[in-house]
Short mmCIF file of C-alpha atoms and ligand atoms in Angstrom, two decimals:
data_model
loop_
_atom_site.label_atom_id
_atom_site.label_comp_id
_atom_site.label_asym_id
_atom_site.label_seq_id
_atom_site.Cartn_x
_atom_site.Cartn_y
_atom_site.Cartn_z
CA MET B 1 11.04 29.79 -24.73
CA SER B 2 8.68 28.12 -22.17
CA THR B 3 8.59 30.86 -18.70
CA ALA B 4 7.28 26.47 -17.03
CA GLN B 5 8.89 25.28 -14.74
CA TYR B 6 10.43 21.65 -14.01
CA PHE B 7 10.85 20.44 -10.85
CA PRO B 8 12.10 16.38 -11.04
CA GLY B 9 9.94 13.36 -9.23
CA LEU B 10 7.04 16.30 -9.50
CA GLU B 11 7.98 17.51 -6.48
CA GLY B 12 6.51 20.01 -4.81
CA VAL B 13 4.10 19.96 -7.83
CA ILE B 14 -0.22 20.67 -6.77
CA ALA B 15 -1.53 18.40 -8.82
CA GLY B 16 -5.46 18.83 -8.68
CA GLU B 17 -7.06 19.12 -5.88
CA THR B 18 -8.40 16.43 -3.19
CA ALA B 19 -11.24 16.07 0.30
CA ILE B 20 -10.25 13.05 0.94
CA SER B 21 -7.25 13.51 3.00
CA THR B 22 -4.98 15.78 3.74
CA ILE B 23 -1.15 16.11 5.62
CA THR B 24 -1.41 19.86 6.09
CA GLY B 25 -1.79 20.10 10.24
CA GLY B 26 -1.55 15.89 10.15
CA LEU B 27 -2.99 13.02 8.49
CA SER B 28 -6.47 13.74 8.67
CA TYR B 29 -8.94 11.98 6.19
CA ARG B 30 -12.04 13.30 5.00
CA GLY B 31 -11.49 15.85 8.51
CA TYR B 32 -10.72 13.21 11.13
CA GLY B 33 -7.32 12.50 12.29
CA ILE B 34 -5.24 9.49 11.79
CA THR B 35 -4.40 9.13 16.17
CA GLU B 36 -8.21 9.87 16.19
CA LEU B 37 -9.23 6.66 14.33
CA ALA B 38 -6.47 4.77 14.43
CA ALA B 39 -6.88 4.62 18.40
CA GLN B 40 -11.18 3.91 18.49
CA SER B 41 -12.03 3.23 14.53
CA THR B 42 -11.80 0.00 12.67
CA PHE B 43 -11.10 -0.13 9.24
CA PRO B 44 -14.19 -1.24 7.60
CA GLU B 45 -14.80 2.11 9.26
CA VAL B 46 -12.50 4.33 7.54
CA ALA B 47 -13.02 1.93 3.84
CA TYR B 48 -17.01 2.85 4.39
CA LEU B 49 -15.64 7.15 4.90
CA LEU B 50 -13.21 6.92 3.07
CA LEU B 51 -15.31 6.04 -0.23
CA TYR B 52 -18.69 8.00 1.42
CA GLY B 53 -17.56 11.03 3.17
CA GLU B 54 -18.85 10.79 6.27
CA LEU B 55 -18.17 8.00 9.55
CA PRO B 56 -20.95 4.75 9.75
CA SER B 57 -23.64 5.16 11.78
CA ALA B 58 -24.19 1.45 13.41
CA GLU B 59 -26.62 -0.09 11.22
CA GLN B 60 -24.61 1.45 7.93
CA LEU B 61 -21.59 -0.34 9.35
CA ALA B 62 -23.91 -3.62 10.12
CA ASP B 63 -24.78 -3.03 7.17
CA PHE B 64 -21.87 -2.52 5.21
CA LYS B 65 -19.35 -5.62 6.87
CA ALA B 66 -23.26 -7.54 5.47
CA ILE B 67 -22.52 -6.96 1.20
CA LEU B 68 -18.55 -7.20 2.29
CA HIS B 69 -19.30 -9.90 3.93
CA GLU B 70 -21.52 -11.43 1.28
CA SER B 71 -18.99 -10.54 -2.33
CA ALA B 72 -16.64 -12.20 0.10
CA GLU B 73 -16.45 -15.30 -3.19
CA VAL B 74 -14.62 -14.64 -6.24
CA ASP B 75 -15.30 -17.31 -9.75
CA THR B 76 -13.36 -20.14 -9.62
CA SER B 77 -11.98 -19.67 -13.04
CA ILE B 78 -10.22 -17.31 -11.20
CA ILE B 79 -8.77 -19.74 -8.94
CA ASP B 80 -7.84 -21.25 -11.31
CA LEU B 81 -5.63 -18.89 -12.60
CA ILE B 82 -3.73 -18.53 -9.76
CA ARG B 83 -3.37 -22.65 -9.44
CA GLN B 84 -1.16 -21.99 -12.70
CA VAL B 85 0.78 -19.01 -12.45
CA PRO B 86 4.95 -21.11 -11.44
CA LEU B 87 5.05 -20.83 -7.51
CA HIS B 88 8.63 -18.18 -8.52
CA VAL B 89 6.12 -15.74 -9.73
CA SER B 90 5.53 -13.26 -6.35
CA ALA B 91 2.42 -12.35 -4.57
CA MET B 92 2.05 -8.76 -5.77
CA ASP B 93 2.84 -10.18 -9.95
CA VAL B 94 0.13 -12.44 -9.53
CA LEU B 95 -2.41 -10.52 -6.99
CA ARG B 96 -2.03 -7.38 -9.81
CA THR B 97 -3.13 -10.25 -12.41
CA GLY B 98 -6.10 -10.97 -9.56
CA VAL B 99 -7.49 -7.61 -9.92
CA SER B 100 -7.43 -7.26 -13.59
CA ALA B 101 -9.10 -10.61 -13.75
CA LEU B 102 -11.19 -10.06 -11.89
CA GLY B 103 -12.90 -7.00 -13.47
CA HIS B 104 -13.72 -9.95 -16.34
CA PHE B 105 -16.07 -11.58 -13.78
CA ASP B 106 -17.43 -8.05 -12.35
CA PRO B 107 -21.16 -7.29 -13.60
CA GLN B 108 -20.11 -3.62 -13.70
CA VAL B 109 -17.38 -3.64 -15.09
CA ASP B 110 -17.65 -0.51 -17.39
CA GLU B 111 -19.88 1.67 -15.63
CA ASN B 112 -17.85 4.10 -14.29
CA THR B 113 -21.03 6.49 -12.80
CA ARG B 114 -20.41 6.39 -8.47
CA SER B 115 -22.58 3.82 -7.14
CA ALA B 116 -21.29 1.00 -9.67
CA ASN B 117 -17.27 2.22 -8.95
CA ILE B 118 -18.71 1.98 -5.54
CA GLY B 119 -19.93 -1.38 -5.69
CA LYS B 120 -16.70 -2.62 -6.77
CA THR B 121 -14.75 -1.79 -4.91
CA VAL B 122 -16.40 -3.08 -2.21
CA ARG B 123 -16.59 -6.15 -4.52
CA LEU B 124 -12.62 -5.74 -4.40
CA LEU B 125 -12.58 -4.91 -0.77
CA ALA B 126 -13.97 -8.55 -0.11
CA GLN B 127 -12.39 -10.07 -2.83
CA ILE B 128 -8.64 -8.85 -2.06
CA PRO B 129 -8.17 -11.31 0.95
CA ILE B 130 -9.55 -14.68 -0.76
CA LEU B 131 -7.09 -13.77 -3.92
CA ILE B 132 -4.09 -12.84 -0.84
CA ALA B 133 -4.70 -16.41 0.81
CA ALA B 134 -4.87 -18.76 -2.05
CA ARG B 135 -1.94 -17.64 -4.18
CA HIS B 136 -0.20 -18.19 -0.54
CA ARG B 137 -1.74 -21.03 0.42
CA LEU B 138 -2.60 -22.60 -2.54
CA ARG B 139 1.87 -22.08 -2.66
CA GLN B 140 1.91 -24.02 0.27
CA GLY B 141 -0.25 -26.96 -0.27
CA LEU B 142 -2.67 -26.07 2.23
CA PRO B 143 -6.61 -25.81 1.71
CA LEU B 144 -7.92 -22.57 1.26
CA LEU B 145 -10.10 -20.87 4.24
CA GLN B 146 -13.76 -18.93 4.11
CA PRO B 147 -13.84 -15.72 5.64
CA ASP B 148 -15.83 -16.50 8.77
CA PRO B 149 -19.19 -14.32 9.22
CA ALA B 150 -18.64 -14.15 13.13
CA ASN B 151 -14.87 -12.53 12.11
CA GLY B 152 -14.32 -8.73 11.74
CA PHE B 153 -11.92 -7.90 8.61
CA ALA B 154 -8.38 -7.69 9.66
CA ALA B 155 -9.67 -11.10 11.68
CA ASN B 156 -10.63 -13.19 8.13
CA LEU B 157 -7.69 -11.75 6.17
CA LEU B 158 -5.14 -13.46 8.92
CA TYR B 159 -7.62 -16.01 9.69
CA LEU B 160 -7.88 -16.85 6.27
CA ILE B 161 -4.07 -16.35 5.00
CA THR B 162 -2.36 -18.88 8.19
CA GLY B 163 -6.09 -20.86 8.93
CA GLN B 164 -6.09 -19.46 13.15
CA ALA B 165 -7.25 -17.36 14.52
CA PRO B 166 -5.58 -14.31 15.96
CA THR B 167 -6.10 -12.96 19.45
CA PRO B 168 -7.30 -9.55 20.31
CA VAL B 169 -4.16 -8.18 20.45
CA GLN B 170 -3.33 -9.71 16.97
CA GLU B 171 -6.50 -8.50 15.00
CA ARG B 172 -6.58 -5.14 16.83
CA ALA B 173 -3.18 -4.61 15.83
CA MET B 174 -3.74 -5.88 11.85
CA ASP B 175 -6.84 -3.44 12.23
CA VAL B 176 -4.47 -0.81 12.95
CA SER B 177 -2.43 -1.07 10.19
CA LEU B 178 -4.83 -1.58 7.12
CA ILE B 179 -6.15 1.66 9.11
CA LEU B 180 -3.33 3.70 8.26
CA TYR B 181 -2.73 2.28 4.61
CA ALA B 182 -5.88 3.38 3.81
CA GLU B 183 -4.93 6.47 2.18
CA HIS B 184 -1.77 9.21 1.57
CA GLU B 185 -3.60 12.26 -1.06
CA PHE B 186 -0.97 11.76 -3.58
CA ASN B 187 1.64 9.58 -3.46
CA ALA B 188 2.93 7.66 -6.88
CA SER B 189 0.00 5.01 -6.75
CA THR B 190 -2.53 6.89 -6.00
CA PHE B 191 -2.01 9.62 -8.94
CA THR B 192 -1.42 6.24 -11.06
CA ALA B 193 -4.60 5.74 -10.10
CA ARG B 194 -6.00 9.22 -11.53
CA VAL B 195 -3.97 9.37 -14.86
CA VAL B 196 -5.16 6.17 -15.45
CA THR B 197 -8.76 7.17 -14.57
CA SER B 198 -8.59 10.20 -16.38
CA THR B 199 -8.55 9.30 -19.57
CA GLN B 200 -12.23 7.62 -18.26
CA ALA B 201 -10.54 3.98 -18.23
CA ASP B 202 -12.78 1.24 -15.65
CA LEU B 203 -11.36 1.16 -12.05
CA HIS B 204 -10.23 -2.35 -12.80
CA SER B 205 -7.29 -0.73 -14.76
CA ALA B 206 -6.55 2.25 -12.44
CA ILE B 207 -6.27 -0.16 -9.47
CA THR B 208 -3.44 -2.44 -11.44
CA ALA B 209 -2.00 0.45 -13.03
CA ALA B 210 -1.92 1.57 -8.89
CA ILE B 211 -0.81 -2.24 -7.59
CA GLY B 212 2.11 -1.56 -10.63
CA ALA B 213 3.18 1.62 -9.28
CA LEU B 214 2.73 0.14 -5.30
CA LYS B 215 4.22 -2.95 -4.95
CA GLY B 216 7.93 -0.62 -6.30
CA PRO B 217 10.66 -0.07 -3.67
CA LEU B 218 10.08 3.38 -2.88
CA HIS B 219 6.48 3.21 -2.25
CA GLY B 220 4.55 0.20 -1.06
CA GLY B 221 7.42 -2.93 -2.01
CA ALA B 222 8.90 -1.30 0.81
CA ASN B 223 7.57 -2.95 3.07
CA GLU B 224 9.17 -6.34 2.50
CA ARG B 225 12.57 -4.75 1.76
CA VAL B 226 12.62 -3.33 5.39
CA LEU B 227 12.35 -7.66 6.56
CA GLU B 228 15.36 -7.85 4.90
CA VAL B 229 17.13 -5.40 6.80
CA LEU B 230 16.61 -6.68 9.49
CA GLU B 231 17.10 -9.83 8.81
CA GLU B 232 20.94 -8.41 7.79
CA VAL B 233 21.74 -7.55 10.11
CA GLY B 234 20.32 -10.58 12.64
CA THR B 235 21.27 -9.54 16.23
CA PRO B 236 20.95 -6.85 18.25
CA ASP B 237 24.63 -6.53 19.05
CA ARG B 238 25.51 -6.23 14.82
CA ALA B 239 22.54 -3.43 14.81
CA GLU B 240 24.85 -0.19 14.96
CA THR B 241 27.94 -1.60 13.41
CA TRP B 242 25.58 -2.83 10.24
CA VAL B 243 24.04 1.13 10.28
CA ARG B 244 26.89 3.03 10.46
CA GLN B 245 28.89 -0.04 7.88
CA ALA B 246 25.46 0.68 5.28
CA LEU B 247 24.81 4.33 5.61
CA ALA B 248 29.44 4.82 5.14
CA GLN B 249 28.35 2.71 1.83
CA LYS B 250 26.19 5.75 1.01
CA ARG B 251 23.05 2.91 1.93
CA LYS B 252 19.97 3.51 1.50
CA ILE B 253 17.80 2.73 4.81
CA MET B 254 15.23 0.99 3.44
CA GLY B 255 11.61 2.04 5.75
CA PHE B 256 13.47 5.57 6.57
CA GLY B 257 12.16 8.87 4.38
CA HIS B 258 9.54 9.84 2.92
CA ARG B 259 9.34 12.89 0.50
CA VAL B 260 6.66 14.50 2.21
CA TYR B 261 7.42 14.10 5.62
CA LYS B 262 9.90 15.15 6.62
CA ASP B 263 9.99 15.71 10.57
CA GLY B 264 8.17 11.82 10.97
CA ASP B 265 5.98 10.04 9.36
CA PRO B 266 2.77 10.30 11.94
CA ARG B 267 1.33 7.00 11.08
CA ALA B 268 4.78 5.07 11.92
CA VAL B 269 4.52 6.79 15.06
CA ILE B 270 1.82 5.29 16.48
CA LEU B 271 2.20 1.11 14.71
CA ARG B 272 6.04 0.97 16.82
CA ASN B 273 3.22 0.86 19.39
CA TYR B 274 1.45 -2.24 18.31
CA CYS B 275 4.81 -3.75 16.87
CA ALA B 276 6.01 -3.56 21.03
CA ASP B 277 2.66 -5.16 22.49
CA LEU B 278 3.32 -7.86 19.99
CA ALA B 279 7.70 -7.76 20.92
CA ARG B 280 5.89 -8.72 24.17
CA GLN B 281 3.50 -10.33 24.10
CA ALA B 282 5.88 -13.47 22.14
CA GLY B 283 8.45 -12.76 24.85
CA ASP B 284 11.42 -11.57 21.95
CA LEU B 285 12.33 -8.11 22.13
CA SER B 286 15.35 -7.95 20.09
CA LEU B 287 13.70 -7.40 16.27
CA GLU B 288 12.34 -4.42 18.47
CA THR B 289 16.26 -3.33 19.98
CA ILE B 290 17.30 -3.51 16.63
CA ALA B 291 15.13 -1.59 15.04
CA ASP B 292 16.06 0.91 17.95
CA THR B 293 19.64 0.74 17.34
CA LEU B 294 18.92 1.78 13.22
CA GLU B 295 16.32 4.40 13.78
CA ARG B 296 19.33 6.13 16.87
CA VAL B 297 21.80 6.22 14.21
CA VAL B 298 19.56 6.60 10.70
CA ARG B 299 18.38 9.88 12.96
CA GLU B 300 21.55 10.48 14.30
CA GLU B 301 23.70 9.88 10.67
CA LYS B 302 21.43 11.51 8.18
CA LYS B 303 18.69 13.18 9.98
CA LEU B 304 15.46 10.97 8.67
CA PRO B 305 13.18 9.43 10.44
CA PRO B 306 11.13 5.96 9.97
CA ASN B 307 8.16 5.86 7.82
CA LEU B 308 5.56 3.48 8.28
CA ASP B 309 6.42 0.79 6.88
CA TRP B 310 9.36 0.90 8.95
CA PRO B 311 7.13 -0.83 11.21
CA SER B 312 4.44 -2.40 9.22
CA ALA B 313 7.76 -4.91 8.24
CA ARG B 314 7.78 -6.12 12.03
CA LEU B 315 4.32 -5.62 12.99
CA TYR B 316 3.70 -8.58 10.51
CA LYS B 317 6.63 -10.79 11.43
CA TYR B 318 5.41 -10.66 14.22
CA LEU B 319 1.53 -11.99 13.25
CA GLY B 320 3.57 -14.83 10.98
CA LEU B 321 2.97 -13.53 7.60
CA GLU B 322 5.92 -14.26 5.47
CA VAL B 323 7.41 -11.89 4.23
CA ASP B 324 5.90 -11.90 -0.03
CA LEU B 325 2.74 -11.01 1.43
CA TYR B 326 3.02 -7.33 2.37
CA THR B 327 3.09 -4.70 0.13
CA PRO B 328 0.17 -7.34 -1.03
CA LEU B 329 -1.76 -6.36 2.38
CA PHE B 330 -0.86 -2.89 2.27
CA VAL B 331 -2.93 -3.45 -1.32
CA ALA B 332 -5.85 -4.86 1.18
CA SER B 333 -6.39 -2.32 2.79
CA ARG B 334 -4.63 0.99 0.17
CA VAL B 335 -7.17 -0.41 -2.80
CA VAL B 336 -10.45 2.05 -0.46
CA GLY B 337 -8.09 5.08 -0.93
CA TRP B 338 -7.73 4.60 -4.06
CA ALA B 339 -11.39 3.59 -4.92
CA ALA B 340 -12.03 6.89 -4.18
CA HIS B 341 -9.73 8.66 -5.86
CA VAL B 342 -11.14 7.26 -8.37
CA ILE B 343 -13.89 8.74 -8.22
CA GLU B 344 -12.97 12.17 -6.95
CA GLN B 345 -11.18 12.01 -9.76
CA SER B 346 -14.25 10.85 -12.77
CA GLU B 347 -16.07 12.97 -11.19
CA ASN B 348 -14.35 16.25 -11.54
CA ASN B 349 -12.27 14.91 -14.31
CA ARG B 350 -9.80 17.19 -16.66
CA LEU B 351 -7.28 14.59 -18.60
CA ILE B 352 -3.91 14.56 -16.86
CA ARG B 353 -0.98 14.80 -19.47
CA PRO B 354 1.38 16.94 -17.95
CA ARG B 355 4.51 18.35 -20.05
CA SER B 356 8.13 17.41 -20.48
CA GLN B 357 11.33 19.39 -20.78
CA TYR B 358 12.74 17.87 -23.70
CA ASN B 359 16.71 17.39 -23.78
CA GLY B 360 17.57 15.58 -27.11
CA PRO B 361 19.57 16.38 -29.93
CA GLU B 362 18.54 19.34 -32.43
CA MET B 363 15.51 18.53 -34.72
CA ARG B 364 18.29 16.92 -38.04
CA PRO B 365 17.52 15.83 -41.27
CA TYR B 366 16.28 12.02 -42.09
CA VAL B 367 18.42 9.98 -43.42
CA PRO B 368 17.74 6.86 -45.17
CA LEU B 369 18.33 3.41 -44.03
CA GLU B 370 21.09 2.35 -47.37
CA GLU B 371 22.82 5.43 -46.41
CA ARG B 372 23.53 4.92 -42.49
CA GLY B 373 26.34 3.95 -41.66
C1 LIG U 401 10.64 7.70 0.12
C2 LIG U 401 12.28 8.06 -0.58
C3 LIG U 401 12.92 7.61 -1.73
C4 LIG U 401 12.35 10.01 -0.17
O1 LIG U 401 12.74 10.16 -1.14
P1 LIG U 401 12.90 11.72 -1.46
O2 LIG U 401 12.22 12.98 -1.36
O3 LIG U 401 13.92 11.75 -3.15
O4 LIG U 401 14.15 12.31 -0.53
P2 LIG U 401 15.79 11.97 -1.57
O5 LIG U 401 16.23 11.05 -2.31
O6 LIG U 401 15.84 13.21 -2.02
O7 LIG U 401 16.74 11.90 -0.41
C5 LIG U 401 17.44 12.80 1.04
C6 LIG U 401 18.58 12.03 1.13
O8 LIG U 401 18.38 11.60 1.85
C7 LIG U 401 19.35 9.84 1.50
N1 LIG U 401 17.35 8.74 2.04
C8 LIG U 401 16.75 9.42 1.39
N2 LIG U 401 15.82 7.74 2.31
C9 LIG U 401 17.26 7.71 2.65
C10 LIG U 401 17.47 5.96 3.09
N3 LIG U 401 15.88 5.41 3.71
N4 LIG U 401 18.24 5.57 2.89
C11 LIG U 401 19.78 6.46 3.52
N5 LIG U 401 19.26 7.53 3.16
C12 LIG U 401 18.51 8.16 2.27
C13 LIG U 401 19.20 10.46 0.31
O9 LIG U 401 20.18 9.68 0.04
C14 LIG U 401 20.02 11.94 -0.43
O10 LIG U 401 21.17 12.76 0.56
P3 LIG U 401 21.25 12.92 -0.41
O11 LIG U 401 21.68 14.78 -0.17
O12 LIG U 401 22.75 12.46 0.77
O13 LIG U 401 22.46 12.96 -1.57
C15 LIG U 401 13.36 7.76 -0.02
O14 LIG U 401 13.77 8.08 1.85
C16 LIG U 401 13.67 6.41 0.45
O15 LIG U 401 14.11 5.95 -1.14
N6 LIG U 401 13.90 5.35 1.39
C17 LIG U 401 13.39 4.25 1.04
C18 LIG U 401 12.40 3.62 0.65
C19 LIG U 401 11.47 4.02 1.55
O16 LIG U 401 11.20 3.31 2.47
N7 LIG U 401 10.04 3.72 0.70
C20 LIG U 401 9.05 3.42 0.36
C21 LIG U 401 8.52 5.21 1.58
S1 LIG U 401 6.69 5.53 2.48
#
């Protein structure tokens, strides 16, 4: 008889150690509070911090950005592959395939040293925006664009997809969303990446698997479902009735609740201010009003605060982005958090192999095929 305790969904279980981020005492990356990072940093600085453990000096940051820029070229055969995927396939599925395919062209794919893993991560960081934009623009029949070295990471990401240079407010909003999405300790996709790494498989395998885990609506896929909710509500005057009915029908409202934040997701609080700025800039506050009503009622009725996907969906809508790009944009940022965990896991590895509690049939005699009814 086993004395081990079983926690469904591993809720509350400490499944490993990490020095990358913690939610204890407020979310922090490598010891820096998320509020300060969102207010003062940029996504490339945060990516450097997550990968190397320290904030970069001005010179290190300039080098890092230069390498990112030099690495932003995807082999044409991968673009051809993307071109051939049927049009109904989601952007997230195409990105999963694209990232897996990038591994075939990476000169260090099977090297698992720290420097090889950092090299591969930098290439993924630089090339994932190209894959996302390529799928989007090929599907729309639009020409593909080249990143502009004068642009920052967030501005290029928006430019490559939309073909428009963002305003400074738009660029900053995108940058902050990338900072907030970059890392979140042992969430489902990061844990997936660590499980794959624990078998000594390569970084591209771990990241491809993590993308698969992120896609689900209970995790990263929620940001796309949030916009569907807002669109279903339609107008501010319908919001209160809609949400009360949805809750009465026991519907899950996407963008609310969190496994580890029961009192509120600090990232959602930060990003909502950027939503309000963009809505004011666009001169249309209707989505903000709908969101406020839903937040108030869900809190009143279920005591559930919104999570990061709640404001990010509106933010991406204000930035003129198609809904099926929202979870791929999460990947564009989280890839660096996953990679930091891949590196940490491989440097202090123990195969992740938990046990299960068996609830199947008792041991029984085998019945030969000819005797089965
Ligand atoms: C994130 C999530 C999976 C966390 O789940 P969890 O820790 O397993 O929480 P539980 O499912 O145990 O939820 C506790 C209670 O709140 C309810 N609840 C949780 N999230 C809810 C939501 N978004 N809308 C309505 N009710 C919700 C559950 O139904 C449950 O109610 P009950 O006690 O009456 O059965 C869950 O909150 C969810 O599905 N949210 C929507 C998807 C989403 O936004 N995901 C992104 C997360 S960053």
